[in-house]
Short mmCIF file of C-alpha atoms and ligand atoms in Angstrom, two decimals:
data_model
loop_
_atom_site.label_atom_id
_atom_site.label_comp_id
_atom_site.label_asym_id
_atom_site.label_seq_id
_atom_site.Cartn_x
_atom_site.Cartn_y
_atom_site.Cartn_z
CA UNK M 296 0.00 0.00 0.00
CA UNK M 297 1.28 3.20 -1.21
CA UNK M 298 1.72 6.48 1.33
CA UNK M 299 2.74 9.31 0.42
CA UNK M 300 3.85 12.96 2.19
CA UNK M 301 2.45 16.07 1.36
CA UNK M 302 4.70 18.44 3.62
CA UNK M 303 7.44 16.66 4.17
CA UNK M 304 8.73 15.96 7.73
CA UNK M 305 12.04 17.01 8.26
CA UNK M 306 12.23 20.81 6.84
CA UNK M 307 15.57 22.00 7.41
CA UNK M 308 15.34 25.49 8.53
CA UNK M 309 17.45 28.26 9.46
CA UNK M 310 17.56 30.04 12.87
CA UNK M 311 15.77 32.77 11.59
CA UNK M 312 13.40 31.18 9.59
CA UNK M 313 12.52 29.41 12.59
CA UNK M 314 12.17 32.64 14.27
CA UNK M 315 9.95 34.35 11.87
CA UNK M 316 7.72 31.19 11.44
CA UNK M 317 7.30 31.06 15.33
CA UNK M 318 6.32 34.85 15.18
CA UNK M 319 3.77 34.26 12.12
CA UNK M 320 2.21 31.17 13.91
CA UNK M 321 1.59 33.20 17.24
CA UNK M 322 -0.07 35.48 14.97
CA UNK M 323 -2.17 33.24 12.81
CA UNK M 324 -3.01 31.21 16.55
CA UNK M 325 -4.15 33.64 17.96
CA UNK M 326 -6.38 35.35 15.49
CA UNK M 327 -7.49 31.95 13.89
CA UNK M 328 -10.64 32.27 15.75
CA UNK M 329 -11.64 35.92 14.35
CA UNK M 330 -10.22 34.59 11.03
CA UNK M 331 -12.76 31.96 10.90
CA UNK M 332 -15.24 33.92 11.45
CA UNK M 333 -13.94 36.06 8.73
CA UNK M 334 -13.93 33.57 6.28
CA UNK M 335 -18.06 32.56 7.30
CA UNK M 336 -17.50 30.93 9.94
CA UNK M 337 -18.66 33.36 12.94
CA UNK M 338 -19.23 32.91 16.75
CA UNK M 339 -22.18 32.04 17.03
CA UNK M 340 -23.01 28.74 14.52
CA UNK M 341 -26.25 28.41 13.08
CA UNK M 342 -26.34 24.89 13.82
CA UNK M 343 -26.17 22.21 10.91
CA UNK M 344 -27.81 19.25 10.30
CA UNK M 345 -26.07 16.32 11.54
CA UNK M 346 -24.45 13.95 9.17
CA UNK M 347 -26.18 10.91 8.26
CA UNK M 348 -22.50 8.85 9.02
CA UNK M 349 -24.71 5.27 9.55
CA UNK M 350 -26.18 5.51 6.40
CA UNK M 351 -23.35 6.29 3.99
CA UNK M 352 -22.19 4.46 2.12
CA UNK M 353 -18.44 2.42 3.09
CA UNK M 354 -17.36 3.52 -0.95
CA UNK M 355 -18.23 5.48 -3.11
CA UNK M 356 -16.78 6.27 -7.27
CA UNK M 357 -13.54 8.66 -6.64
CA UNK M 358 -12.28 7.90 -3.27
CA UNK M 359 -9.69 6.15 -3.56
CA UNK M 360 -7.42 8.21 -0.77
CA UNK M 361 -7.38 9.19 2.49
CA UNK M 362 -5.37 12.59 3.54
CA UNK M 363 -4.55 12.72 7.39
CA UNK M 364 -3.31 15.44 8.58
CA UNK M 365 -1.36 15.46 12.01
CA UNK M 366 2.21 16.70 13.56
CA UNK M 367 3.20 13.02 14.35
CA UNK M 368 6.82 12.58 12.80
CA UNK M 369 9.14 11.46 15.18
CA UNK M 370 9.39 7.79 17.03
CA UNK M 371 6.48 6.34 19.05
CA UNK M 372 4.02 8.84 17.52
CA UNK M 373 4.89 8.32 13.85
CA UNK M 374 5.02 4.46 14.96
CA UNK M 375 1.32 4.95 16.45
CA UNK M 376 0.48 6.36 13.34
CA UNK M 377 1.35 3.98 11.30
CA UNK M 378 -0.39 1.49 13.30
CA UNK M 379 -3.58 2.96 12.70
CA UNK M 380 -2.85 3.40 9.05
CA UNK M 381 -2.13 -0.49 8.96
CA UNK M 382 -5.56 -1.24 10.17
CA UNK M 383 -7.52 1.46 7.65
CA UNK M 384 -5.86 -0.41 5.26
CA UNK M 385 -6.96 -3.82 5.67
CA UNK M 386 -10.37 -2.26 5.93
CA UNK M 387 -10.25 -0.46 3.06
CA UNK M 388 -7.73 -2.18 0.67
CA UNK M 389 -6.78 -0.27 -2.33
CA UNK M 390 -7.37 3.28 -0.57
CA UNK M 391 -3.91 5.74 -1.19
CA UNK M 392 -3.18 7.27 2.38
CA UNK M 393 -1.55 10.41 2.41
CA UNK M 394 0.14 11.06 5.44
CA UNK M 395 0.13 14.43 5.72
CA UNK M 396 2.36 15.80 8.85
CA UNK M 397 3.99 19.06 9.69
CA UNK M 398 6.62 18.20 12.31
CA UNK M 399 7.13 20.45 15.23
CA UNK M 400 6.16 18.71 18.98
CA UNK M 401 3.01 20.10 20.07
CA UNK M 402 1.81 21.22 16.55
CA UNK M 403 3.28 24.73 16.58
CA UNK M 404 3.46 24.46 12.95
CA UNK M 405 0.85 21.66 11.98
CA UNK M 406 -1.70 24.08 13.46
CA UNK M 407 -0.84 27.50 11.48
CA UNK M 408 -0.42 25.23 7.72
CA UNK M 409 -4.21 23.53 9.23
CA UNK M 410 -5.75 27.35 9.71
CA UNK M 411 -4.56 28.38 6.48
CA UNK M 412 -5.74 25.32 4.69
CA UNK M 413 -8.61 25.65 6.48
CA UNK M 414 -9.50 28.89 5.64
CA UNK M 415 -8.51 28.13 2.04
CA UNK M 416 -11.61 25.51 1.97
CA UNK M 417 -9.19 23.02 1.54
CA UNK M 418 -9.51 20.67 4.70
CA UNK M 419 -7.72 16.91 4.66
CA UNK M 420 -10.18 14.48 5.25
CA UNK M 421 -9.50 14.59 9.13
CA UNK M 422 -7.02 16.32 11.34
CA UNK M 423 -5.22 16.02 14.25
CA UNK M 424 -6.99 18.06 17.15
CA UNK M 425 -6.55 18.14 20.84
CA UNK M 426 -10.04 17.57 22.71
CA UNK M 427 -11.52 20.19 24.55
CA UNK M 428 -11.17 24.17 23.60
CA UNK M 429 -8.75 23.56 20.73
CA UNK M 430 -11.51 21.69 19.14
CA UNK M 431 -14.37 23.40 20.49
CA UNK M 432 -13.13 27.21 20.57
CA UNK M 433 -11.29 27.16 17.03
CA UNK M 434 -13.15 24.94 14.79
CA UNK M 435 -16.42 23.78 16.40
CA UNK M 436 -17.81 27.46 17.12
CA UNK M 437 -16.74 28.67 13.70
CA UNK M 438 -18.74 26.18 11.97
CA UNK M 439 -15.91 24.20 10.36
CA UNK M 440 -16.66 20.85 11.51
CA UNK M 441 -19.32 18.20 11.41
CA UNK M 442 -21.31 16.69 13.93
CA UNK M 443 -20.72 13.16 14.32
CA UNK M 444 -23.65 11.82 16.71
CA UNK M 445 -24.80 8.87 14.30
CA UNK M 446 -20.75 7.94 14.19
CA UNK M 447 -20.85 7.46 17.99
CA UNK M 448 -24.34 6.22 18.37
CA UNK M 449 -23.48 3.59 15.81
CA UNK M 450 -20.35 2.53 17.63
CA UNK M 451 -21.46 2.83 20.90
CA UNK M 452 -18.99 4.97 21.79
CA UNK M 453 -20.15 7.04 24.48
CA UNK M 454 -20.79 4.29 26.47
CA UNK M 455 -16.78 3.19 26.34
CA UNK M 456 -15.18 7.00 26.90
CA UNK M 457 -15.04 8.74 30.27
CA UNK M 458 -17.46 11.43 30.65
CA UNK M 459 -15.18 14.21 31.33
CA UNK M 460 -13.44 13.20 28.06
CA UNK M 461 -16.79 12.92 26.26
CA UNK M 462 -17.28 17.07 27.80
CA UNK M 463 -14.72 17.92 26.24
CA UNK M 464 -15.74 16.49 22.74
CA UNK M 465 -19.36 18.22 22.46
CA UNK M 466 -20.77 21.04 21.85
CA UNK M 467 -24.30 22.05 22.37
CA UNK M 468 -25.04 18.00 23.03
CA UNK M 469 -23.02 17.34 19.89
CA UNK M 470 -19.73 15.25 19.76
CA UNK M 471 -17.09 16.25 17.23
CA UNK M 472 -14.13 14.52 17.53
CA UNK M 473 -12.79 10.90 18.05
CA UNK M 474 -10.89 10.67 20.87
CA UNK M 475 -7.78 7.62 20.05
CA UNK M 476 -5.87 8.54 23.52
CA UNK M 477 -5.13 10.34 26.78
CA UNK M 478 -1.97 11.56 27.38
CA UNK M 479 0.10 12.42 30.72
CA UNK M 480 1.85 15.62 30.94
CA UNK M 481 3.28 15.92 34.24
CA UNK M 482 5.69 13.11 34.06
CA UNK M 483 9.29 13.12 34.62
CA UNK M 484 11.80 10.82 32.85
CA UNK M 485 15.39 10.14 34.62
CA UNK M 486 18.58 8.14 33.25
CA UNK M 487 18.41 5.07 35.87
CA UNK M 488 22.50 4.98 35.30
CA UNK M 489 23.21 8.37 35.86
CA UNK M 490 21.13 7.98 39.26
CA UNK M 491 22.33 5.07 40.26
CA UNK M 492 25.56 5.99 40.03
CA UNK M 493 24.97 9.30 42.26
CA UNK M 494 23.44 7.67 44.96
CA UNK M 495 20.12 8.86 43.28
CA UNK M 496 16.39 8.56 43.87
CA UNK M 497 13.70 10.45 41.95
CA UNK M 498 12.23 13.62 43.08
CA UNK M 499 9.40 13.70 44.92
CA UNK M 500 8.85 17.04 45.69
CA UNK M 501 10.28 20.63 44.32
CA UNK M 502 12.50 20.70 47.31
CA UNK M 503 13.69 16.70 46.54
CA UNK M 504 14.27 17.91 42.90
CA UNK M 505 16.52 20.93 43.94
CA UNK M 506 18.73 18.69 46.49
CA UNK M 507 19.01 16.39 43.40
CA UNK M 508 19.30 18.63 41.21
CA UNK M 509 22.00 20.21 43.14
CA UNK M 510 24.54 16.98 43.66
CA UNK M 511 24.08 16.14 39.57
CA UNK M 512 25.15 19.54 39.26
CA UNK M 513 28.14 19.27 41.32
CA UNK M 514 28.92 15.65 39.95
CA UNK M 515 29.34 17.53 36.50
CA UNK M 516 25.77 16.31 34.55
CA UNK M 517 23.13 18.83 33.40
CA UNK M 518 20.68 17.94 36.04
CA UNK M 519 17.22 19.04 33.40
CA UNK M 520 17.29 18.59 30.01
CA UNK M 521 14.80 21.23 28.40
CA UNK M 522 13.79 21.52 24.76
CA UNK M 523 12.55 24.99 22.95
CA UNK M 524 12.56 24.70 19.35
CA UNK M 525 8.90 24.28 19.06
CA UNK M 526 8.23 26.70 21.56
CA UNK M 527 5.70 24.78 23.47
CA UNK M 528 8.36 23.16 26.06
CA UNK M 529 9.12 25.51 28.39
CA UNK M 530 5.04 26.58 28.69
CA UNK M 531 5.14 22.63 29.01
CA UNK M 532 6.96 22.58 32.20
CA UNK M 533 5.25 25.39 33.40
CA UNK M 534 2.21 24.01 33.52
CA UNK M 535 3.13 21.16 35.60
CA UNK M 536 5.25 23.23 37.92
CA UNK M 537 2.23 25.05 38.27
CA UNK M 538 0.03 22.07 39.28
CA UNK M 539 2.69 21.16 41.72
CA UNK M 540 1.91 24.46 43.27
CA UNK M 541 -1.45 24.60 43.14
CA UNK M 542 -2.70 21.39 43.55
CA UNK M 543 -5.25 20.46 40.53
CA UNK M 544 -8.59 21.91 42.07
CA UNK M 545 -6.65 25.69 42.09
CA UNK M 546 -4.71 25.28 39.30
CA UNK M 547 -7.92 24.17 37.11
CA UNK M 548 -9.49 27.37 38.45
CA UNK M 549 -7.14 29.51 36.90
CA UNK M 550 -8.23 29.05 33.98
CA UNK M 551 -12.04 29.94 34.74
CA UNK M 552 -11.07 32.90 37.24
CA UNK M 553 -8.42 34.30 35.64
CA UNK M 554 -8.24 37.29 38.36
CA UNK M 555 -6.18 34.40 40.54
CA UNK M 556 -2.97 35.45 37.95
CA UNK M 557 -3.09 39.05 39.42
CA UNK M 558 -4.27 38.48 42.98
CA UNK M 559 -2.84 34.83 44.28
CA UNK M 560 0.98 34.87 45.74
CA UNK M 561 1.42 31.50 44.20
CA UNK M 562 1.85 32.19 40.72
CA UNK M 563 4.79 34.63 42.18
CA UNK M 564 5.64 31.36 43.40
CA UNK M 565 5.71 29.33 40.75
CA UNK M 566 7.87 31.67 38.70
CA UNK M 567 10.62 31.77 41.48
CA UNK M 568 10.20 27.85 40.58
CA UNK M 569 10.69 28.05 36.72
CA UNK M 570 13.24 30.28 37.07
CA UNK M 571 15.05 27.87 39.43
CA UNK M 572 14.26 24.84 37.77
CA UNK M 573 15.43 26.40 34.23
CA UNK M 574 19.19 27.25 36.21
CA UNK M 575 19.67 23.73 36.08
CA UNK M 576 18.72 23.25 32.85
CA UNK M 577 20.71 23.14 29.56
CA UNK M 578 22.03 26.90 27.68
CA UNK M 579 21.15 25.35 24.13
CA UNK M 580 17.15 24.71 24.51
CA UNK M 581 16.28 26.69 22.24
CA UNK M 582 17.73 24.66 19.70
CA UNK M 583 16.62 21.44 21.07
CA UNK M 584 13.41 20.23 20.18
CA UNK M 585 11.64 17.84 22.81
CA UNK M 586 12.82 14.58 21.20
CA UNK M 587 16.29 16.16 21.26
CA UNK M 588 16.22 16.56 25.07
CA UNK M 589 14.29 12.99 25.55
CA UNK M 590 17.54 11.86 23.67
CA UNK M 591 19.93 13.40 26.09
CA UNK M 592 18.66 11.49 28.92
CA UNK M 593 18.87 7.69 27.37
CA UNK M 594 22.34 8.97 26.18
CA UNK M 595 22.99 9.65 29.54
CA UNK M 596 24.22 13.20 28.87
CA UNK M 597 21.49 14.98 31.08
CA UNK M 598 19.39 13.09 34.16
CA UNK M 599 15.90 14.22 34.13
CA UNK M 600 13.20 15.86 31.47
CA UNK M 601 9.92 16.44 32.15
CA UNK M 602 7.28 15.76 29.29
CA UNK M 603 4.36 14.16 28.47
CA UNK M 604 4.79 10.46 28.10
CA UNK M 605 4.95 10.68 23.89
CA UNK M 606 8.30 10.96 25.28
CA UNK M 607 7.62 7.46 26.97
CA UNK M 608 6.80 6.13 23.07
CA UNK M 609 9.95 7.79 22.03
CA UNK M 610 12.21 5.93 24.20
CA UNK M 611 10.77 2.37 23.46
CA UNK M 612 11.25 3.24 19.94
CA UNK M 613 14.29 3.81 19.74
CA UNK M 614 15.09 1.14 21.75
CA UNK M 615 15.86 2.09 25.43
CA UNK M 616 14.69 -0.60 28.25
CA UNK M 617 11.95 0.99 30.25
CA UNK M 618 13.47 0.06 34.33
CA UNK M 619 16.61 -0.51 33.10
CA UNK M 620 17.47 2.77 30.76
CA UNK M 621 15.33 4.92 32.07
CA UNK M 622 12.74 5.52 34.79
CA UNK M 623 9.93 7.33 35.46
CA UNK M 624 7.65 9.33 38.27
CA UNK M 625 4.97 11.67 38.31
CA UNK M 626 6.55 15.06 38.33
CA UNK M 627 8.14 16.84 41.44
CA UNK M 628 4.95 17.65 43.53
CA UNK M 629 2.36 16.46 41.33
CA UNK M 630 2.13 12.66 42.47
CA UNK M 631 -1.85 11.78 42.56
CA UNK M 632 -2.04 14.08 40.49
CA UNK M 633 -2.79 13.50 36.16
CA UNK M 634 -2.97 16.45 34.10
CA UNK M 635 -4.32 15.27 30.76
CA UNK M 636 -4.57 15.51 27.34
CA UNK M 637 -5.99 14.08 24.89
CA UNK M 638 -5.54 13.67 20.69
CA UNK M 639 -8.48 13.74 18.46
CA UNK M 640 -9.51 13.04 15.32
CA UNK M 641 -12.67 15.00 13.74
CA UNK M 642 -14.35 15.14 10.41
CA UNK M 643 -14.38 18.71 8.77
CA UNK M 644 -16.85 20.48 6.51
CA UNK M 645 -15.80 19.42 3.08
CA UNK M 646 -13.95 16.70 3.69
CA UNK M 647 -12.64 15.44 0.47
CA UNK M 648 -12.89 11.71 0.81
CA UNK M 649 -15.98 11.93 3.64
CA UNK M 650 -16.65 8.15 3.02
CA UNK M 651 -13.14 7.26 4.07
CA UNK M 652 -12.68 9.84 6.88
CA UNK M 653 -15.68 7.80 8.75
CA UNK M 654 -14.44 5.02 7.89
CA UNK M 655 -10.92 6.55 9.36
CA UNK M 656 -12.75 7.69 12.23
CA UNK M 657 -13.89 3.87 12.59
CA UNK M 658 -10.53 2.53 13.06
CA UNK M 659 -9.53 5.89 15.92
CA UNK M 660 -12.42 4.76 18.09
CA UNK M 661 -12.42 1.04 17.64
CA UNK M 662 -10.76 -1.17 20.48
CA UNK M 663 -8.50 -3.08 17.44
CA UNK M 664 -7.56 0.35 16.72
CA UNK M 665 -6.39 2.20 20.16
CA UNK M 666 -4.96 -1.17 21.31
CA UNK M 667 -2.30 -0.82 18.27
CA UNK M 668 -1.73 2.67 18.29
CA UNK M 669 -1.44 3.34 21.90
CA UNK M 670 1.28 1.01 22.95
CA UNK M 671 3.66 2.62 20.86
CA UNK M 672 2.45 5.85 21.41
CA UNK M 673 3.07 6.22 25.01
CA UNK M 674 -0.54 6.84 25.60
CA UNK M 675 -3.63 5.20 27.50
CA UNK M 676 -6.63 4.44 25.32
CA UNK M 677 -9.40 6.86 25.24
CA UNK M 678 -11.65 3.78 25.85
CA UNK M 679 -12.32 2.07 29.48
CA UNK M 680 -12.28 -1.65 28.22
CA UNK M 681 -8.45 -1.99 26.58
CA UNK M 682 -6.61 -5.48 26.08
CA UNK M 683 -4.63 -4.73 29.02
CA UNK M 684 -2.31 -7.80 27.91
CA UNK M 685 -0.94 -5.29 25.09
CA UNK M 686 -0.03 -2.68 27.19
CA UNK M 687 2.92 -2.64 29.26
CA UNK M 688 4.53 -2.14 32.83
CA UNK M 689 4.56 2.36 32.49
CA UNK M 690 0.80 2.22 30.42
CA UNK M 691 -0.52 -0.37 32.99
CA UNK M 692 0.24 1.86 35.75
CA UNK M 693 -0.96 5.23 33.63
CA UNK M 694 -3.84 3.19 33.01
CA UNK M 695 -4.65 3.07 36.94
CA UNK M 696 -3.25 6.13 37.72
CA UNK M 697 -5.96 8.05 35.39
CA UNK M 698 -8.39 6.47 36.64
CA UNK M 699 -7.34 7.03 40.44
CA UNK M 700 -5.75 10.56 40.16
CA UNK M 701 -6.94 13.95 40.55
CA UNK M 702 -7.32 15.25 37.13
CA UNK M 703 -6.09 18.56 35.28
CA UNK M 704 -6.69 19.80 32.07
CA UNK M 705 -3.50 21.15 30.25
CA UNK M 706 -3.25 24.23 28.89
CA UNK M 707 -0.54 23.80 26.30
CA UNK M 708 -2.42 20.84 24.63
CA UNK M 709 -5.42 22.29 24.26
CA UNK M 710 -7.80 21.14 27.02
CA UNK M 711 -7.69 23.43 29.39
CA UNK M 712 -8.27 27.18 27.74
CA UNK M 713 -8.93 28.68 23.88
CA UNK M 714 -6.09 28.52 21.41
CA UNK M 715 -5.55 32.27 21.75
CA UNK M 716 -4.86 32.24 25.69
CA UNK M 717 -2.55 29.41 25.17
CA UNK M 718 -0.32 31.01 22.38
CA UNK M 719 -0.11 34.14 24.94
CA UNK M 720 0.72 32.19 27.51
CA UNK M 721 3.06 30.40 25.40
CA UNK M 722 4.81 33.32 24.40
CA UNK M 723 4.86 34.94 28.04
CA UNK M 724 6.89 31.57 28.83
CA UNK M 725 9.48 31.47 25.97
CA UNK M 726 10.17 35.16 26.30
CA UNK M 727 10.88 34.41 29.89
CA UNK M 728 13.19 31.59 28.91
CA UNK M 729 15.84 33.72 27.42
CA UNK M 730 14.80 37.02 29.70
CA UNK M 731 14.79 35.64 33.04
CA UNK M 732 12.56 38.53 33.72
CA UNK M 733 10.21 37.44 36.37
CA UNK M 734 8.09 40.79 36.70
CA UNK M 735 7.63 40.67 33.26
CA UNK M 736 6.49 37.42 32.37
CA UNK M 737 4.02 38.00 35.58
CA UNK M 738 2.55 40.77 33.42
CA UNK M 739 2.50 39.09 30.28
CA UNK M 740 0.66 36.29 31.89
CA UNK M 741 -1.98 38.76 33.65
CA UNK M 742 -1.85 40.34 30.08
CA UNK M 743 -2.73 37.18 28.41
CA UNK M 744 -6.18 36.42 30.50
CA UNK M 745 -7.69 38.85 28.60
CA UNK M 746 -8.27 36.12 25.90
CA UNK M 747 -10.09 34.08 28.99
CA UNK M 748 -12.51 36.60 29.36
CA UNK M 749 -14.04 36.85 26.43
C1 GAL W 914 1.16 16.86 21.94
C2 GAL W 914 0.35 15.74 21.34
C3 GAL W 914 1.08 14.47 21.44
C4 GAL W 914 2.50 14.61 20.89
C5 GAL W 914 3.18 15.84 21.44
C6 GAL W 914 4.54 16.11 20.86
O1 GAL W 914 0.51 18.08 21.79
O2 GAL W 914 -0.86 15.64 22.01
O3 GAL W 914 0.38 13.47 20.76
O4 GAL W 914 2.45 14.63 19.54
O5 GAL W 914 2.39 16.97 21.28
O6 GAL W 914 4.48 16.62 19.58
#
C-alpha cells in the first residue's frame, strides 16, 4: 500500500526562519478564531444538520485516498500512526493514504499550515486536534466541523469514553471529535544509570528535585534537560510546575477565574520555581526540540526531562529498556495528580474523501484500533475496556493512575483554555526563557487572560 507525504517531515530550517515562522504562527493562533469567522465561519453557529455517518455508504466512485493530517513525525508517535494506518488499510484495501504531517512537537506548525488550509476551503479528510477548547473554541464554534452523533451512536462509543473526556468532545449535546488517547503531561523521565551511580532517587517534591538537582550539578551532569525549538516546552513545564503548586482543584481554576494570575501569591511562586528549575537546565534549549532533550537522557548526557509520556513512546522506539534505561515518576509535587490531554480526530466540513474519513474515524475509536496505536504511542486508550495484555509495565500503571488521580486539564495541549490564551501564555513563557525577567512574564501572563474573558 502506497503512502505518500504532502509536507514533508524534516524541513531543514534556518535560525531565523525558525524565528519568523514562530512569530507568524503566534499570529495566525491567535487570530485563527476571528479569522474563521472572517472567512463565514462566525461565533455564534447556526447549527447544521447532523451527518447521516450510519447511512453512507463504506465507498463510493472517486475515493480512492485518504489525507490525514497530524504533527506526528518522530518515534512512538509516527510508529502509532502507522499502526492505525495499517488497520484502515486492511479495511479499506486499495485506498492511497496520504500522510500528511507538519513536524514540530506540540503542533506549533501543523496548526498554522491547518488554519490556512482551512481557511482556504481546503480541509484533509481529518485532522489532528486536541479535545476540549482547541476543538471546540477554534473549529467547532466557527462552523468548520461536522457533527458526528450517528458515528458514535453507531459505535457505541459514548458508552466506552469517560465522561469528562466525552465534555470535552461536544458542543451544544453534539460530539465532534474521536478521541484515540489520553496523554500524561506531568511526568518526569530520569537516566536510571546516571542515578544510580549518584546515589540517586527520583524527586518527589520541588525541594527533593533541587537537592538532586543540586549533587548532579556538582557531579558535573546537566541535572534538566529542556527543549525549545517548538516553543511549546518551556510553557510545558510550566504548567506542571504550576500544578505542583497549586494542587489540581486551584490550578484548574485559573483558567475559569483568571483574576487568581493578578491576585494569588502562588503564581509569584511558581515563577521563582521556573526560574530555578530552568538554572539547572541546559544553555542550548532553544535549539533542542523535545525529542532532542528525551535523547539526552537515554544517552545519559542529562538526568531528568519532564514531558508528556509521547516521550515514553519515544524511548521504546528507539530502543531504550523501560526500568533498566530509564525511569519514570509523576513530576516533582504532582504525584496523585494526572494532568491530561488528549488527541483527536474529527471530520471537517468538506472533507474530500468523507466516506473514508468515517471510515478513518472507525478505526480511531475502535478497540482493534487504540490497542495498536497506543502502545507505541506512550498513551492510555481513550476507551475504558483496553486489552490490558498489550499494554505494558509504564501504560498499565498510567492506566490506573488516570483512573485514580486527581485530574487537570493542560493548557498547552489544548484542554484546558482557547487557542488564543494558550499562544499568549506560550509566548509569556518562551520570552521568559531567554529574559529571566520574572516581573515581566508576571505581566504578560496577567496580560494574556484577557483572551479568557471573552
Ligand atoms: C502533543 C500531542 C502528542 C504529541 C506531542 C509532541 O501536543 O498531544 O500526541 O504529539 O504533542 O508533539
Amino acid at each position: 500500500m502506497e503512502r505518500s507525504t504532502q509536507f514533508g517531515s524534516s524541513q531543514q530550517l534556518t535560525r531565523r526562519q525558525l524565528i519568523r515562522r514562530t512569530l507568524a504562527i503566534g499570529v495566525a493562533l491567535s487570530s485563527a478564531t476571528s479569522l474563521l469567522a472572517a472567512c463565514g465561519g462566525g461565533t455564534q453557529p447556526t447549527p447544521t444538520p447532523a451527518p447521516q455517518a450510519a447511512q453512507t455508504p463504506a465507498t463510493a466512485a472517486g475515493e480512492d485516498k485518504l489525507e490525514i493530517f497530524s504533527w506526528w513525525t518522530n518515534p512512538g508517535e509516527a510508529d502509532g500512526l502507522a499502526a492505525l494506518f495499517e488497520i484502515f488499510e486492511k479495511r479499506k484495501p486499495g485506498v492511497e493514504i496520504i500522510n500528511a504531517t507538519v513536524a514540530g512537537g506540540a503542533g506549533t506548525n501543523a496548526k498554522a499550515v491547518l488554519v490556512t488550509r482551512m481557511q482556504g476551503g481546503n480541509p484533509p479528510d481529518s485532522f489532528q486536534v486536541h479535545a476540549g477548547q482547541e476543538l471546540i473554541g477554534t473549529w467547532v464554534v466557527a462552523g468548520k466541523m461536522e457533527p458526528i452523533n450517528d458515528l458514535f451512536e453507531q459505535e457505541g462509543w459514548s458508552k466506552v469514553m469517560p465522561k469528562t473526556l466525552l465534555d470535552q468532545i461536544s458542543y451544544k449535546g453534539e460530539f465532534f471529535s474521536v478521541p484515540v488517547n489520553i496523554h500524561r503531561s506531568n511526568m518526569l523521565w530520569y537516566n536510571k544509570k546516571v542515578f544510580a551511580d549518584n546515589g540517586l532517587e527520583p524527586p518527589k517534591t520541588l525541594d527533593d528535585f533541587f537537592a538532586v538537582a543540586e549533587k548532579l550539578k556538582a557531579a558535573g551532569v546537566t541535572p534538566l534537560s529542556v527543549g525549545g525549538k517548538d516553543k511549546f516546552e518551556v510553557p510545558h513545564l510550566f504548567e506542571d510546575l504550576l500544578l505542583a503548586v497549586f494542587g489540581p482543584a486551584d490550578y484548574t481554576k485559573l483558567f475559569s477565574e483568571p483574576s487568581l494570575w493578578e491576585s494569588d501569591p502562588r503564581v509569584d511562586e511558581a515563577i521563582e520555581v521556573l526560574d530555578r528549575f530552568l538554572s539547572f537546565a541546559n544553555e542550548d534549549r532553544s535549539a533542542l526540540s523535545w525529542a532532542d532533550a528525551a535523547q539526552r537522557v537515554i544517552d545519559g548526557t542529562a538526568a531528568m526531562t519532564i514531558m508528556g509520556d509521547w516521550a515514553y513512546g519515544y524511548f521504546i522506539n528507539k530502543g531504550a529498556k523501560a526500568g533498566e534505561v530509564f525511569g519514570w515518576a509523576p513530576s516533582p509535587g504532582t504525584d496523585g495528580m494526572f494532568m491530561w490531554l488528549s488527541d483527536s480526530f474529527g471530520l471537517p466540513k468538506g472533507a474530500p474523501h468523507r466516506n473514508n474519513a468515517i471510515e478513518w474515524l472507525k478505526v480511531c475509536g475502535s478497540r482493534e484500533g487504540q490497542d495498536a496505536f497506543n502502545p507505541k504511542k506512550g498513551s492510555i486508550p481513550a476507551r475504558t475496556d483496553p486489552d490490558r495484555s498489550v499494554y505494558d509495565e509504564y501504560l498499565l500503571y498510567s492506566i490506573d493512575r488516570f483512573a485514580q488521580d486527581a485530574l487537570a486539564p493542560s493548557v498547552v495541549h489544548g484542554a484546558a483554555a482557547n487557542e488564543a490564551y494558550m499562544t499568549e501564555y506560550g509566548n509569556a513563557l518562551n520570552v521568559f526563557s531567554a529574559s529571566r525577567d520574572k516581573k515581566q512574564v508576571k505581566s504578560m501572563l496577567i496580560e494574556a487572560t484577557r483572551e479568557l474573558k471573552r
